[in-house]
mmCIF file of C-alpha atoms and ligand atoms in Angstrom:
data_model
loop_
_atom_site.group_PDB
_atom_site.id
_atom_site.type_symbol
_atom_site.label_atom_id
_atom_site.label_comp_id
_atom_site.label_asym_id
_atom_site.label_seq_id
_atom_site.Cartn_x
_atom_site.Cartn_y
_atom_site.Cartn_z
ATOM 1 C CA UNK X 1 24.388 18.526 -19.927
ATOM 2 C CA UNK X 2 22.107 20.063 -17.370
ATOM 3 C CA UNK X 3 23.093 19.214 -13.744
ATOM 4 C CA UNK X 4 20.537 19.003 -10.970
ATOM 5 C CA UNK X 5 21.468 21.321 -8.016
ATOM 6 C CA UNK X 6 20.798 21.072 -4.322
ATOM 7 C CA UNK X 7 17.775 23.261 -3.531
ATOM 8 C CA UNK X 8 18.415 26.442 -1.334
ATOM 9 C CA UNK X 9 16.312 26.395 1.912
ATOM 10 C CA UNK X 10 13.750 29.260 2.145
ATOM 11 C CA UNK X 11 14.761 29.723 5.768
ATOM 12 C CA UNK X 12 17.827 29.523 8.014
ATOM 13 C CA UNK X 13 19.070 26.100 9.160
ATOM 14 C CA UNK X 14 18.012 26.779 12.700
ATOM 15 C CA UNK X 15 14.661 28.475 11.848
ATOM 16 C CA UNK X 16 12.455 25.232 12.379
ATOM 17 C CA UNK X 17 13.896 24.574 15.959
ATOM 18 C CA UNK X 18 12.812 23.005 18.211
ATOM 19 C CA UNK X 19 10.640 21.047 15.844
ATOM 20 C CA UNK X 20 13.576 20.071 13.535
ATOM 21 C CA UNK X 21 17.087 20.859 14.886
ATOM 22 C CA UNK X 22 19.832 22.658 13.003
ATOM 23 C CA UNK X 23 21.835 19.477 13.107
ATOM 24 C CA UNK X 24 19.057 17.555 11.468
ATOM 25 C CA UNK X 25 18.666 19.940 8.752
ATOM 26 C CA UNK X 26 22.412 19.922 8.259
ATOM 27 C CA UNK X 27 22.646 16.268 7.668
ATOM 28 C CA UNK X 28 19.276 15.863 5.924
ATOM 29 C CA UNK X 29 19.520 18.655 3.498
ATOM 30 C CA UNK X 30 23.437 19.035 3.338
ATOM 31 C CA UNK X 31 24.365 15.462 3.178
ATOM 32 C CA UNK X 32 21.396 13.140 2.321
ATOM 33 C CA UNK X 33 19.757 15.339 -0.235
ATOM 34 C CA UNK X 34 23.146 16.464 -1.646
ATOM 35 C CA UNK X 35 23.952 12.716 -1.991
ATOM 36 C CA UNK X 36 20.861 12.035 -4.095
ATOM 37 C CA UNK X 37 21.694 15.060 -6.313
ATOM 38 C CA UNK X 38 25.283 13.869 -6.811
ATOM 39 C CA UNK X 39 24.022 10.193 -7.585
ATOM 40 C CA UNK X 40 21.427 11.430 -10.067
ATOM 41 C CA UNK X 41 23.789 13.642 -11.905
ATOM 42 C CA UNK X 42 26.253 10.795 -12.210
ATOM 43 C CA UNK X 43 23.602 8.289 -13.205
ATOM 44 C CA UNK X 44 21.849 10.227 -15.930
ATOM 45 C CA UNK X 45 25.058 11.285 -17.788
ATOM 46 C CA UNK X 46 24.766 9.823 -21.342
ATOM 47 C CA UNK X 47 21.496 8.322 -20.821
ATOM 48 C CA UNK X 48 17.950 9.025 -22.262
ATOM 49 C CA UNK X 49 17.285 10.887 -18.955
ATOM 50 C CA UNK X 50 19.915 13.580 -19.270
ATOM 51 C CA UNK X 51 18.322 17.023 -19.912
ATOM 52 C CA UNK X 52 14.819 15.702 -18.892
ATOM 53 C CA UNK X 53 12.814 17.527 -16.177
ATOM 54 C CA UNK X 54 12.937 16.006 -12.646
ATOM 55 C CA UNK X 55 9.121 15.011 -12.668
ATOM 56 C CA UNK X 56 9.423 13.335 -15.948
ATOM 57 C CA UNK X 57 12.463 11.246 -14.839
ATOM 58 C CA UNK X 58 10.258 10.125 -11.857
ATOM 59 C CA UNK X 59 7.373 9.208 -14.133
ATOM 60 C CA UNK X 60 9.611 7.376 -16.639
ATOM 61 C CA UNK X 61 12.605 5.722 -14.860
ATOM 62 C CA UNK X 62 13.265 2.694 -12.714
ATOM 63 C CA UNK X 63 15.847 1.335 -10.507
ATOM 64 C CA UNK X 64 18.745 3.642 -9.210
ATOM 65 C CA UNK X 65 17.809 6.542 -11.412
ATOM 66 C CA UNK X 66 14.134 6.522 -10.121
ATOM 67 C CA UNK X 67 15.374 6.081 -6.533
ATOM 68 C CA UNK X 68 17.642 9.076 -6.718
ATOM 69 C CA UNK X 69 15.150 11.309 -8.807
ATOM 70 C CA UNK X 70 12.302 10.299 -6.541
ATOM 71 C CA UNK X 71 14.155 11.365 -3.411
ATOM 72 C CA UNK X 72 15.152 14.769 -4.829
ATOM 73 C CA UNK X 73 11.511 15.526 -5.903
ATOM 74 C CA UNK X 74 10.260 14.250 -2.596
ATOM 75 C CA UNK X 75 12.845 16.324 -0.552
ATOM 76 C CA UNK X 76 12.368 19.457 -2.610
ATOM 77 C CA UNK X 77 8.644 19.403 -1.830
ATOM 78 C CA UNK X 78 9.290 18.524 1.731
ATOM 79 C CA UNK X 79 11.942 21.156 2.614
ATOM 80 C CA UNK X 80 9.970 24.032 0.920
ATOM 81 C CA UNK X 81 6.704 23.351 2.818
ATOM 82 C CA UNK X 82 8.039 24.516 6.181
ATOM 83 C CA UNK X 83 8.266 27.933 7.968
ATOM 84 C CA UNK X 84 8.731 29.274 11.486
ATOM 85 C CA UNK X 85 7.027 27.260 14.243
ATOM 86 C CA UNK X 86 3.653 28.676 15.314
ATOM 87 C CA UNK X 87 1.252 27.386 17.835
ATOM 88 C CA UNK X 88 -2.077 27.601 16.317
ATOM 89 C CA UNK X 89 -1.060 26.788 12.792
ATOM 90 C CA UNK X 90 -4.061 25.817 10.443
ATOM 91 C CA UNK X 91 -4.887 25.400 6.785
ATOM 92 C CA UNK X 92 -6.328 28.356 4.868
ATOM 93 C CA UNK X 93 -8.265 28.960 1.731
ATOM 94 C CA UNK X 94 -9.322 26.240 -0.687
ATOM 95 C CA UNK X 95 -7.177 23.637 0.880
ATOM 96 C CA UNK X 96 -8.934 24.151 4.287
ATOM 97 C CA UNK X 97 -12.196 23.668 2.542
ATOM 98 C CA UNK X 98 -11.045 20.546 0.760
ATOM 99 C CA UNK X 99 -9.761 19.106 4.032
ATOM 100 C CA UNK X 100 -13.027 19.731 5.753
ATOM 101 C CA UNK X 101 -14.988 18.316 2.722
ATOM 102 C CA UNK X 102 -13.063 15.018 2.682
ATOM 103 C CA UNK X 103 -12.183 14.406 6.343
ATOM 104 C CA UNK X 104 -14.795 16.400 8.275
ATOM 105 C CA UNK X 105 -12.214 18.566 10.166
ATOM 106 C CA UNK X 106 -8.593 19.421 10.252
ATOM 107 C CA UNK X 107 -8.207 17.364 13.480
ATOM 108 C CA UNK X 108 -9.559 14.240 11.954
ATOM 109 C CA UNK X 109 -7.160 14.768 8.843
ATOM 110 C CA UNK X 110 -4.221 15.261 11.253
ATOM 111 C CA UNK X 111 -4.937 12.171 13.058
ATOM 112 C CA UNK X 112 -5.333 10.022 9.952
ATOM 113 C CA UNK X 113 -2.228 11.598 8.302
ATOM 114 C CA UNK X 114 0.119 10.908 11.305
ATOM 115 C CA UNK X 115 -1.498 7.422 11.654
ATOM 116 C CA UNK X 116 -0.532 6.777 7.988
ATOM 117 C CA UNK X 117 3.052 7.938 8.699
ATOM 118 C CA UNK X 118 3.398 6.142 11.994
ATOM 119 C CA UNK X 119 2.298 2.759 10.528
ATOM 120 C CA UNK X 120 4.321 2.825 7.251
ATOM 121 C CA UNK X 121 6.785 -0.101 7.708
ATOM 122 C CA UNK X 122 10.345 0.813 6.962
ATOM 123 C CA UNK X 123 11.308 3.762 4.983
ATOM 124 C CA UNK X 124 9.162 6.071 3.057
ATOM 125 C CA UNK X 125 6.675 9.012 2.967
ATOM 126 C CA UNK X 126 3.152 9.914 3.809
ATOM 127 C CA UNK X 127 1.525 12.185 1.323
ATOM 128 C CA UNK X 128 -1.540 14.341 0.912
ATOM 129 C CA UNK X 129 -2.294 14.671 -2.751
ATOM 130 C CA UNK X 130 -5.112 15.869 -5.046
ATOM 131 C CA UNK X 131 -6.675 13.746 -7.781
ATOM 132 C CA UNK X 132 -7.724 15.273 -11.118
ATOM 133 C CA UNK X 133 -10.906 16.648 -9.724
ATOM 134 C CA UNK X 134 -9.327 18.218 -6.632
ATOM 135 C CA UNK X 135 -10.385 15.521 -4.273
ATOM 136 C CA UNK X 136 -7.831 14.967 -1.365
ATOM 137 C CA UNK X 137 -6.071 11.556 -0.957
ATOM 138 C CA UNK X 138 -3.691 10.378 1.756
ATOM 139 C CA UNK X 139 -1.134 7.690 0.555
ATOM 140 C CA UNK X 140 1.740 5.792 1.990
ATOM 141 C CA UNK X 141 4.683 5.747 -0.388
ATOM 142 C CA UNK X 142 7.583 3.307 0.056
ATOM 143 C CA UNK X 143 11.213 4.331 -0.253
ATOM 144 C CA UNK X 144 11.527 7.028 -2.944
ATOM 145 C CA UNK X 145 7.989 6.686 -4.612
ATOM 146 C CA UNK X 146 5.946 9.875 -5.219
ATOM 147 C CA UNK X 147 2.183 10.251 -5.985
ATOM 148 C CA UNK X 148 2.956 11.691 -9.396
ATOM 149 C CA UNK X 149 3.581 8.079 -10.388
ATOM 150 C CA UNK X 150 -0.160 7.473 -9.755
ATOM 151 C CA UNK X 151 -1.325 10.651 -11.534
ATOM 152 C CA UNK X 152 -1.830 12.555 -8.236
ATOM 153 C CA UNK X 153 -0.686 16.239 -7.532
ATOM 154 C CA UNK X 154 1.475 15.959 -4.333
ATOM 155 C CA UNK X 155 0.694 18.763 -1.796
ATOM 156 C CA UNK X 156 2.084 18.075 1.574
ATOM 157 C CA UNK X 157 4.461 15.268 2.838
ATOM 158 C CA UNK X 158 6.140 13.838 6.084
ATOM 159 C CA UNK X 159 9.295 12.054 5.628
ATOM 160 C CA UNK X 160 9.291 8.900 7.730
ATOM 161 C CA UNK X 161 12.847 7.728 6.883
ATOM 162 C CA UNK X 162 14.700 7.509 10.128
ATOM 163 C CA UNK X 163 17.377 10.124 8.928
ATOM 164 C CA UNK X 164 14.489 12.719 9.065
ATOM 165 C CA UNK X 165 13.934 12.463 12.918
ATOM 166 C CA UNK X 166 16.450 10.046 14.604
ATOM 167 C CA UNK X 167 18.835 12.656 15.837
ATOM 168 C CA UNK X 168 15.945 14.682 17.526
ATOM 169 C CA UNK X 169 13.358 12.012 18.376
ATOM 170 C CA UNK X 170 15.313 8.640 18.201
ATOM 171 C CA UNK X 171 12.515 5.920 17.814
ATOM 172 C CA UNK X 172 9.580 8.415 18.602
ATOM 173 C CA UNK X 173 8.379 8.609 15.085
ATOM 174 C CA UNK X 174 4.796 9.637 15.987
ATOM 175 C CA UNK X 175 5.987 12.315 18.259
ATOM 176 C CA UNK X 176 8.114 13.811 15.426
ATOM 177 C CA UNK X 177 5.127 13.673 12.959
ATOM 178 C CA UNK X 178 2.755 15.509 15.418
ATOM 179 C CA UNK X 179 5.277 18.151 15.920
ATOM 180 C CA UNK X 180 5.532 18.844 12.162
ATOM 181 C CA UNK X 181 2.126 20.570 12.173
ATOM 182 C CA UNK X 182 3.774 23.521 13.829
ATOM 183 C CA UNK X 183 6.037 24.311 10.968
ATOM 184 C CA UNK X 184 3.745 23.647 7.986
ATOM 185 C CA UNK X 185 3.528 26.790 5.696
ATOM 186 C CA UNK X 186 -0.037 26.507 4.557
ATOM 187 C CA UNK X 187 0.364 29.434 2.034
ATOM 188 C CA UNK X 188 2.686 26.897 0.172
ATOM 189 C CA UNK X 189 0.090 24.021 0.301
ATOM 190 C CA UNK X 190 -2.735 26.245 -0.664
ATOM 191 C CA UNK X 191 -0.576 27.472 -3.662
ATOM 192 C CA UNK X 192 0.175 23.866 -4.720
ATOM 193 C CA UNK X 193 -3.378 22.889 -4.515
ATOM 194 C CA UNK X 194 -4.766 25.934 -6.479
ATOM 195 C CA UNK X 195 -2.084 26.034 -9.280
ATOM 196 C CA UNK X 196 -3.012 24.509 -12.538
HETATM 197 MN MN1 LIG P 201 14.717 12.383 3.887
#
């Protein structure tokens, strides 16, 4: 059977400092995400889900299989959206225009997105997604849920599970979320938004 594998990060483990420390990347990617990969591979063996694409497992499964598959999809999108910190880091191209059209400005969008993440109760993710006509949507998703379950195309996400920030920011979730804007690779978000 096909085995899912831990994704390789498109940057060094210390490349996102000081926004995300090398220690947090080590635990988050190397331990937490690896754990979800190991759990999913064990859970789907001999089931109807073995040999299915990850996104289809997320759309069709439930329970422990959904939890682990959802967390792999979520983290794969999360870790691959980052790059080297930059002070004046802004959206480009079609995604920039879509953000302005929906929210009025990048600054208003940032505020609404961080607010959604800061107020999500417990563990989960805040997402920017596109609906079928390209209109942008912010959503809070609990635990391992992903917007593909609602027919949306996921573009950008902040992980608000405590394991994502507790080593570096302790209880200051909003400070962590506000700092993440420095490391978003908007070329990746633009590519996700424009690809069919
Ligand atoms: Mn996480």
